[in-house]
Amino acid sequence: MNRRILAAVTGLALALSVTACGTDDDATGDGGTQKVKVGYIAGPAPGMHLLLAKERGYFAEAGLDVETVPFQTGISLSNALTGGSVDVGVMGAVIANFPARGQGKVFLLNNLEANIQQIWAAPDSGINSIADLRGKKVATTTGTAAHLLLHVALAENGMTTDDIELVNLDMPAVANTFVTGGVPAAALWAPFDNQIKERLPQARMIGTAEQFQPKSAITGGWVANNKFHAENRDALVKIAQAWLKANDDIVTDQAGALAAGCPSLSEFMTTEVCTQIYQQARSYPNAEWATYYADGTVADWVGRMEQVFVDIGALPAFVDPDQFLDTTVFTDANK
């Protein structure tokens, strides 16, 4: 099973041959439904609410005709969003990067990716904790959520990336280099941990995002391009209404929700892998989300991610999340 998992994941870049193409602005479908093109990262943590809402007809019930387009990276999706090839993008931690540059408005979060990002140490490496990473080679993909976790974990132990030897590789290479002995430590995300468990079973997981929360509050969400946000706010509220139904399904019957939503990712991974990854995220009931939007928790999570992007040099300066986070869409949908 794990070999099939690895083959599915490492082949993702080849499988994701679909790229954004042009769409008619403000198009209306049959029966007066509004067409919305939504790009998404083809993974369960960012994509499950979108895929489940589409599968169970929640968008149609809200009067929306949603076309979904998978992307390989948050960078490519953000570029398509900025260029207007998609109206809305569903992505991971990059929601705190490009929108902070003025490229889109965040209007929904999905979950906390509590144990999806992980830091591993090789057996016989002498690394038993984050503190032991000092002076050691650590492989990751810079500018990603795994890098965010590594940055926070080091900071919590009085270090920065200057105190380690950072090795920047794409994520399949991070996992392969680690299990073949090229580096003694790696920061990665699920399901690449399956490769470690199969090929290097004595390796130790020494950190996850959940251990360092709230400082490592890694979350993904929904971003509308600026034009669509300005001209189609009613559609965003309808999207959020469909999201609320999907989220309620996920919270009250996660097994049933994943069984319904995961097959939409069959081109990229098995239902088993999809389920495994999503179970490493943390979901919240709608009422709890309402509190988080109202009390500033959502803005705090986004701001924490943004600050790490600034710290690692991926953003030039910190921008108050209020400038690119619209919490009123969720609030209006939840009334």
Short mmCIF file of C-alpha atoms in Angstrom, two decimals:
data_model
loop_
_atom_site.label_atom_id
_atom_site.label_comp_id
_atom_site.label_asym_id
_atom_site.label_seq_id
_atom_site.Cartn_x
_atom_site.Cartn_y
_atom_site.Cartn_z
CA MET A 1 0.00 0.00 0.00
CA ASN A 2 2.73 2.47 0.92
CA ARG A 3 4.45 1.96 -2.42
CA ARG A 4 1.20 2.86 -4.16
CA ILE A 5 0.93 5.92 -1.92
CA LEU A 6 4.43 7.05 -2.82
CA ALA A 7 3.89 6.48 -6.53
CA ALA A 8 0.66 8.46 -6.44
CA VAL A 9 2.18 11.39 -4.59
CA THR A 10 5.49 11.66 -6.42
CA GLY A 11 3.61 11.42 -9.70
CA LEU A 12 1.41 14.35 -8.77
CA ALA A 13 3.39 16.87 -10.78
CA LEU A 14 2.88 14.78 -13.90
CA ALA A 15 -0.76 14.08 -13.21
CA LEU A 16 -1.61 17.73 -12.67
CA SER A 17 -1.59 18.66 -16.33
CA VAL A 18 -4.64 20.86 -16.02
CA THR A 19 -3.86 24.54 -15.98
CA ALA A 20 -6.11 27.55 -15.70
CA CYS A 21 -7.78 28.77 -18.85
CA GLY A 22 -9.91 31.78 -19.59
CA THR A 23 -13.44 32.13 -18.30
CA ASP A 24 -16.26 34.54 -19.04
CA ASP A 25 -16.60 37.03 -16.22
CA ASP A 26 -19.90 36.99 -14.32
CA ALA A 27 -21.23 34.22 -16.58
CA THR A 28 -24.66 32.82 -15.77
CA GLY A 29 -25.57 29.22 -16.43
CA ASP A 30 -28.88 27.51 -17.10
CA GLY A 31 -31.61 28.33 -14.66
CA GLY A 32 -29.92 31.55 -13.56
CA THR A 33 -27.10 29.86 -11.66
CA GLN A 34 -23.88 31.86 -11.42
CA LYS A 35 -20.74 30.25 -12.77
CA VAL A 36 -17.66 30.39 -10.56
CA LYS A 37 -14.28 28.92 -11.48
CA VAL A 38 -12.46 27.67 -8.39
CA GLY A 39 -8.82 26.57 -8.48
CA TYR A 40 -7.64 24.32 -5.70
CA ILE A 41 -4.57 22.49 -4.47
CA ALA A 42 -5.26 18.83 -5.15
CA GLY A 43 -4.99 17.61 -1.57
CA PRO A 44 -7.55 16.76 1.11
CA ALA A 45 -6.62 19.38 3.73
CA PRO A 46 -7.17 22.41 1.46
CA GLY A 47 -9.65 20.83 -0.94
CA MET A 48 -12.09 18.70 1.07
CA HIS A 49 -14.73 21.34 1.79
CA LEU A 50 -14.77 22.36 -1.88
CA LEU A 51 -14.97 18.82 -3.23
CA LEU A 52 -17.57 17.66 -0.70
CA ALA A 53 -19.80 20.71 -1.28
CA LYS A 54 -19.68 20.06 -5.01
CA GLU A 55 -20.26 16.31 -4.67
CA ARG A 56 -23.26 16.74 -2.36
CA GLY A 57 -24.84 19.54 -4.37
CA TYR A 58 -24.44 22.31 -1.83
CA PHE A 59 -23.17 24.81 -4.39
CA ALA A 60 -26.08 24.02 -6.72
CA GLU A 61 -28.50 24.53 -3.81
CA ALA A 62 -26.96 27.98 -3.31
CA GLY A 63 -27.46 28.87 -6.99
CA LEU A 64 -23.85 28.38 -8.06
CA ASP A 65 -22.35 26.41 -10.93
CA VAL A 66 -18.84 25.72 -9.61
CA GLU A 67 -16.10 24.51 -11.94
CA THR A 68 -13.09 23.09 -10.10
CA VAL A 69 -9.55 23.23 -11.49
CA PRO A 70 -6.66 21.42 -9.72
CA PHE A 71 -3.23 22.99 -9.32
CA GLN A 72 0.12 21.64 -8.18
CA THR A 73 1.33 24.56 -6.06
CA GLY A 74 -0.03 27.57 -4.24
CA ILE A 75 2.28 29.78 -6.27
CA SER A 76 0.86 28.66 -9.62
CA LEU A 77 -2.68 28.93 -8.27
CA SER A 78 -2.02 32.41 -6.87
CA ASN A 79 -0.66 33.53 -10.23
CA ALA A 80 -3.78 32.22 -11.99
CA LEU A 81 -5.95 33.96 -9.42
CA THR A 82 -4.15 37.26 -9.87
CA GLY A 83 -4.37 36.95 -13.65
CA GLY A 84 -8.12 36.31 -13.50
CA SER A 85 -8.02 32.76 -14.92
CA VAL A 86 -9.85 31.58 -11.82
CA ASP A 87 -12.26 33.54 -9.64
CA VAL A 88 -11.45 31.85 -6.34
CA GLY A 89 -8.49 29.81 -5.12
CA VAL A 90 -8.44 27.22 -2.34
CA MET A 91 -4.91 26.72 -1.05
CA GLY A 92 -2.68 26.19 1.97
CA ALA A 93 -0.46 28.54 3.96
CA VAL A 94 0.19 30.72 0.91
CA ILE A 95 -3.10 32.47 1.76
CA ALA A 96 -0.92 34.57 4.07
CA ASN A 97 1.56 35.46 1.32
CA PHE A 98 0.12 36.67 -1.98
CA PRO A 99 -2.98 38.33 -0.47
CA ALA A 100 -0.64 40.28 1.83
CA ARG A 101 0.91 41.65 -1.35
CA GLY A 102 -2.50 42.93 -2.41
CA GLN A 103 -3.22 39.94 -4.65
CA GLY A 104 -6.63 38.71 -3.55
CA LYS A 105 -8.84 38.68 -0.47
CA VAL A 106 -9.01 35.80 2.02
CA PHE A 107 -12.60 35.08 3.05
CA LEU A 108 -12.68 31.53 4.49
CA LEU A 109 -10.39 29.20 6.41
CA ASN A 110 -10.75 25.40 6.30
CA ASN A 111 -8.96 23.78 9.25
CA LEU A 112 -5.68 23.67 11.12
CA GLU A 113 -3.12 21.36 9.53
CA ALA A 114 -2.15 20.15 12.98
CA ASN A 115 -0.06 17.07 12.23
CA ILE A 116 0.30 17.26 8.47
CA GLN A 117 3.64 19.10 8.65
CA GLN A 118 6.32 17.10 10.44
CA ILE A 119 10.03 17.15 11.32
CA TRP A 120 11.91 13.84 11.22
CA ALA A 121 15.34 12.70 12.45
CA ALA A 122 17.26 9.72 11.08
CA PRO A 123 18.25 6.83 13.34
CA ASP A 124 21.82 7.03 14.67
CA SER A 125 21.91 10.75 13.77
CA GLY A 126 22.18 11.83 17.38
CA ILE A 127 19.09 13.99 16.88
CA ASN A 128 16.45 13.34 19.51
CA SER A 129 14.81 16.75 19.69
CA ILE A 130 14.55 20.05 17.84
CA ALA A 131 17.43 21.41 19.94
CA ASP A 132 19.69 18.72 18.47
CA LEU A 133 19.25 20.15 14.95
CA ARG A 134 21.87 22.81 15.63
CA GLY A 135 24.67 22.50 13.08
CA LYS A 136 22.92 19.68 11.20
CA LYS A 137 21.66 19.44 7.62
CA VAL A 138 17.88 19.73 7.41
CA ALA A 139 16.09 19.25 4.10
CA THR A 140 12.79 20.96 3.29
CA THR A 141 11.08 22.92 0.54
CA THR A 142 11.65 26.59 1.33
CA GLY A 143 8.69 28.95 1.40
CA THR A 144 6.21 26.15 2.16
CA ALA A 145 4.22 25.18 5.24
CA ALA A 146 6.93 22.66 6.16
CA HIS A 147 9.46 25.50 6.17
CA LEU A 148 7.09 27.54 8.34
CA LEU A 149 6.97 24.72 10.90
CA LEU A 150 10.76 24.36 10.87
CA HIS A 151 11.20 28.12 11.40
CA VAL A 152 8.83 28.18 14.39
CA ALA A 153 10.30 25.02 15.91
CA LEU A 154 13.82 26.42 15.70
CA ALA A 155 12.73 29.77 17.16
CA GLU A 156 11.08 28.01 20.09
CA ASN A 157 14.46 26.44 20.78
CA GLY A 158 16.47 29.65 20.52
CA MET A 159 17.66 29.11 16.95
CA THR A 160 17.16 30.31 13.39
CA THR A 161 17.94 28.66 10.08
CA ASP A 162 21.40 30.23 10.41
CA ASP A 163 22.04 27.66 13.12
CA ILE A 164 21.38 24.72 10.78
CA GLU A 165 22.45 23.82 7.25
CA LEU A 166 19.21 24.25 5.29
CA VAL A 167 18.93 22.06 2.19
CA ASN A 168 16.25 23.26 -0.25
CA LEU A 169 14.70 20.49 -2.39
CA ASP A 170 11.30 19.78 -3.89
CA MET A 171 9.24 17.67 -1.50
CA PRO A 172 9.61 14.26 -3.19
CA ALA A 173 13.39 14.81 -3.15
CA VAL A 174 13.27 15.85 0.52
CA ALA A 175 11.76 12.50 1.50
CA ASN A 176 13.99 10.46 -0.79
CA THR A 177 17.18 12.22 0.30
CA PHE A 178 16.26 11.65 3.94
CA VAL A 179 15.52 7.94 3.63
CA THR A 180 18.67 7.32 1.57
CA GLY A 181 20.90 8.97 4.16
CA GLY A 182 21.65 12.22 2.35
CA VAL A 183 20.52 14.36 5.29
CA PRO A 184 20.00 13.51 8.97
CA ALA A 185 16.78 15.52 9.31
CA ALA A 186 13.86 16.68 7.19
CA ALA A 187 10.79 18.91 7.48
CA LEU A 188 8.01 17.64 5.25
CA TRP A 189 4.28 17.03 5.05
CA ALA A 190 2.01 14.00 4.88
CA PRO A 191 1.81 11.66 3.06
CA PHE A 192 5.59 11.76 2.49
CA ASP A 193 5.91 10.40 6.02
CA ASN A 194 4.67 7.08 4.62
CA GLN A 195 7.91 6.75 2.66
CA ILE A 196 9.86 7.21 5.88
CA LYS A 197 7.75 4.70 7.80
CA GLU A 198 8.24 2.10 5.08
CA ARG A 199 11.88 2.60 4.18
CA LEU A 200 13.33 3.97 7.43
CA PRO A 201 11.06 2.65 10.18
CA GLN A 202 13.47 3.52 13.00
CA ALA A 203 13.40 7.23 12.14
CA ARG A 204 11.93 9.53 14.79
CA MET A 205 9.32 12.23 14.31
CA ILE A 206 10.56 15.02 16.58
CA GLY A 207 7.99 17.71 15.83
CA THR A 208 4.63 18.54 14.27
CA ALA A 209 2.77 21.79 13.75
CA GLU A 210 0.39 20.91 16.58
CA GLN A 211 3.24 20.86 19.12
CA PHE A 212 4.07 24.49 18.44
CA GLN A 213 0.62 26.02 18.20
CA PRO A 214 -0.51 28.72 18.24
CA LYS A 215 2.80 30.02 16.87
CA SER A 216 2.75 27.39 14.14
CA ALA A 217 -0.95 27.77 13.36
CA ILE A 218 -0.74 26.49 9.78
CA THR A 219 -4.03 26.83 8.00
CA GLY A 220 -5.35 27.00 4.46
CA GLY A 221 -8.40 28.69 3.04
CA TRP A 222 -10.21 30.48 0.25
CA VAL A 223 -9.04 33.56 -1.64
CA ALA A 224 -11.05 35.59 -4.17
CA ASN A 225 -9.27 37.64 -6.77
CA ASN A 226 -9.71 41.36 -6.18
CA LYS A 227 -12.14 41.91 -9.06
CA PHE A 228 -14.38 39.01 -8.11
CA HIS A 229 -14.38 40.08 -4.46
CA ALA A 230 -15.37 43.62 -5.40
CA GLU A 231 -18.08 42.69 -7.91
CA ASN A 232 -19.47 39.35 -6.72
CA ARG A 233 -19.62 39.42 -2.97
CA ASP A 234 -23.04 37.74 -3.02
CA ALA A 235 -21.45 34.74 -4.73
CA LEU A 236 -18.80 34.55 -2.01
CA VAL A 237 -21.51 34.48 0.66
CA LYS A 238 -23.20 31.62 -1.23
CA ILE A 239 -19.86 29.78 -1.35
CA ALA A 240 -19.55 30.23 2.40
CA GLN A 241 -23.10 28.91 2.90
CA ALA A 242 -22.18 25.76 0.97
CA TRP A 243 -18.93 25.54 2.97
CA LEU A 244 -20.91 25.62 6.22
CA LYS A 245 -22.95 22.61 5.12
CA ALA A 246 -19.83 20.71 4.08
CA ASN A 247 -18.06 21.61 7.32
CA ASP A 248 -21.01 20.39 9.36
CA ASP A 249 -20.82 17.08 7.49
CA ILE A 250 -17.09 16.80 8.18
CA VAL A 251 -17.51 17.50 11.88
CA THR A 252 -20.57 15.32 12.50
CA ASP A 253 -19.68 12.38 10.23
CA GLN A 254 -16.08 12.64 9.10
CA ALA A 255 -15.91 9.08 7.81
CA GLY A 256 -18.97 9.56 5.62
CA ALA A 257 -17.79 12.97 4.44
CA LEU A 258 -14.36 11.67 3.42
CA ALA A 259 -15.92 8.67 1.70
CA ALA A 260 -17.96 11.11 -0.39
CA GLY A 261 -15.24 13.70 -1.03
CA CYS A 262 -12.04 11.69 -1.40
CA PRO A 263 -12.99 9.97 -4.68
CA SER A 264 -12.80 13.39 -6.33
CA LEU A 265 -9.03 13.17 -5.75
CA SER A 266 -8.70 9.68 -7.23
CA GLU A 267 -6.53 11.02 -10.05
CA PHE A 268 -3.93 12.01 -7.48
CA MET A 269 -4.24 9.57 -4.56
CA THR A 270 -6.25 6.68 -3.20
CA THR A 271 -9.20 7.23 -0.89
CA GLU A 272 -7.11 5.57 1.83
CA VAL A 273 -4.34 8.14 1.47
CA CYS A 274 -6.82 11.01 1.25
CA THR A 275 -8.50 9.86 4.46
CA GLN A 276 -5.18 9.40 6.23
CA ILE A 277 -4.03 12.92 5.40
CA TYR A 278 -7.28 14.64 6.35
CA GLN A 279 -7.38 12.88 9.70
CA GLN A 280 -4.15 14.70 10.53
CA ALA A 281 -5.92 18.06 10.28
CA ARG A 282 -8.08 19.61 12.99
CA SER A 283 -11.64 20.61 12.12
CA TYR A 284 -14.03 22.79 14.14
CA PRO A 285 -17.83 23.01 14.36
CA ASN A 286 -19.50 25.96 12.66
CA ALA A 287 -20.35 27.60 15.99
CA GLU A 288 -16.71 27.43 17.04
CA TRP A 289 -15.62 28.94 13.74
CA ALA A 290 -18.11 31.77 14.31
CA THR A 291 -16.38 32.55 17.59
CA TYR A 292 -12.95 32.45 15.95
CA TYR A 293 -14.01 34.90 13.25
CA ALA A 294 -15.58 37.24 15.81
CA ASP A 295 -12.86 37.23 18.47
CA GLY A 296 -9.90 37.74 16.14
CA THR A 297 -8.53 34.17 16.26
CA VAL A 298 -8.80 33.78 12.47
CA ALA A 299 -6.96 37.05 11.90
CA ASP A 300 -4.34 35.99 14.46
CA TRP A 301 -3.70 32.67 12.68
CA VAL A 302 -3.32 34.38 9.32
CA GLY A 303 -1.06 37.03 10.85
CA ARG A 304 1.18 34.42 12.48
CA MET A 305 1.71 32.68 9.16
CA GLU A 306 2.35 35.99 7.44
CA GLN A 307 4.96 36.96 10.03
CA VAL A 308 6.85 33.72 9.41
CA PHE A 309 6.83 34.45 5.66
CA VAL A 310 8.36 37.83 6.51
CA ASP A 311 10.92 36.23 8.84
CA ILE A 312 12.10 33.75 6.21
CA GLY A 313 12.34 36.44 3.54
CA ALA A 314 9.33 35.34 1.48
CA LEU A 315 7.52 38.64 2.14
CA PRO A 316 9.09 42.11 2.24
CA ALA A 317 7.04 43.48 5.14
CA PHE A 318 4.18 42.61 7.47
CA VAL A 319 0.73 43.88 6.49
CA ASP A 320 -2.14 43.89 8.98
CA PRO A 321 -4.42 40.96 8.02
CA ASP A 322 -7.37 43.33 8.18
CA GLN A 323 -6.11 44.70 4.86
CA PHE A 324 -6.63 41.41 3.00
CA LEU A 325 -8.88 39.27 5.23
CA ASP A 326 -12.65 39.71 4.86
CA THR A 327 -14.33 38.00 7.82
CA THR A 328 -17.75 39.47 7.00
CA VAL A 329 -18.38 36.90 4.24
CA PHE A 330 -18.45 34.07 6.79
CA THR A 331 -20.43 36.18 9.24
CA ASP A 332 -23.14 36.98 6.69
CA ALA A 333 -23.33 33.37 5.48
CA ASN A 334 -23.69 32.13 9.05
CA LYS A 335 -26.61 34.40 9.96
#
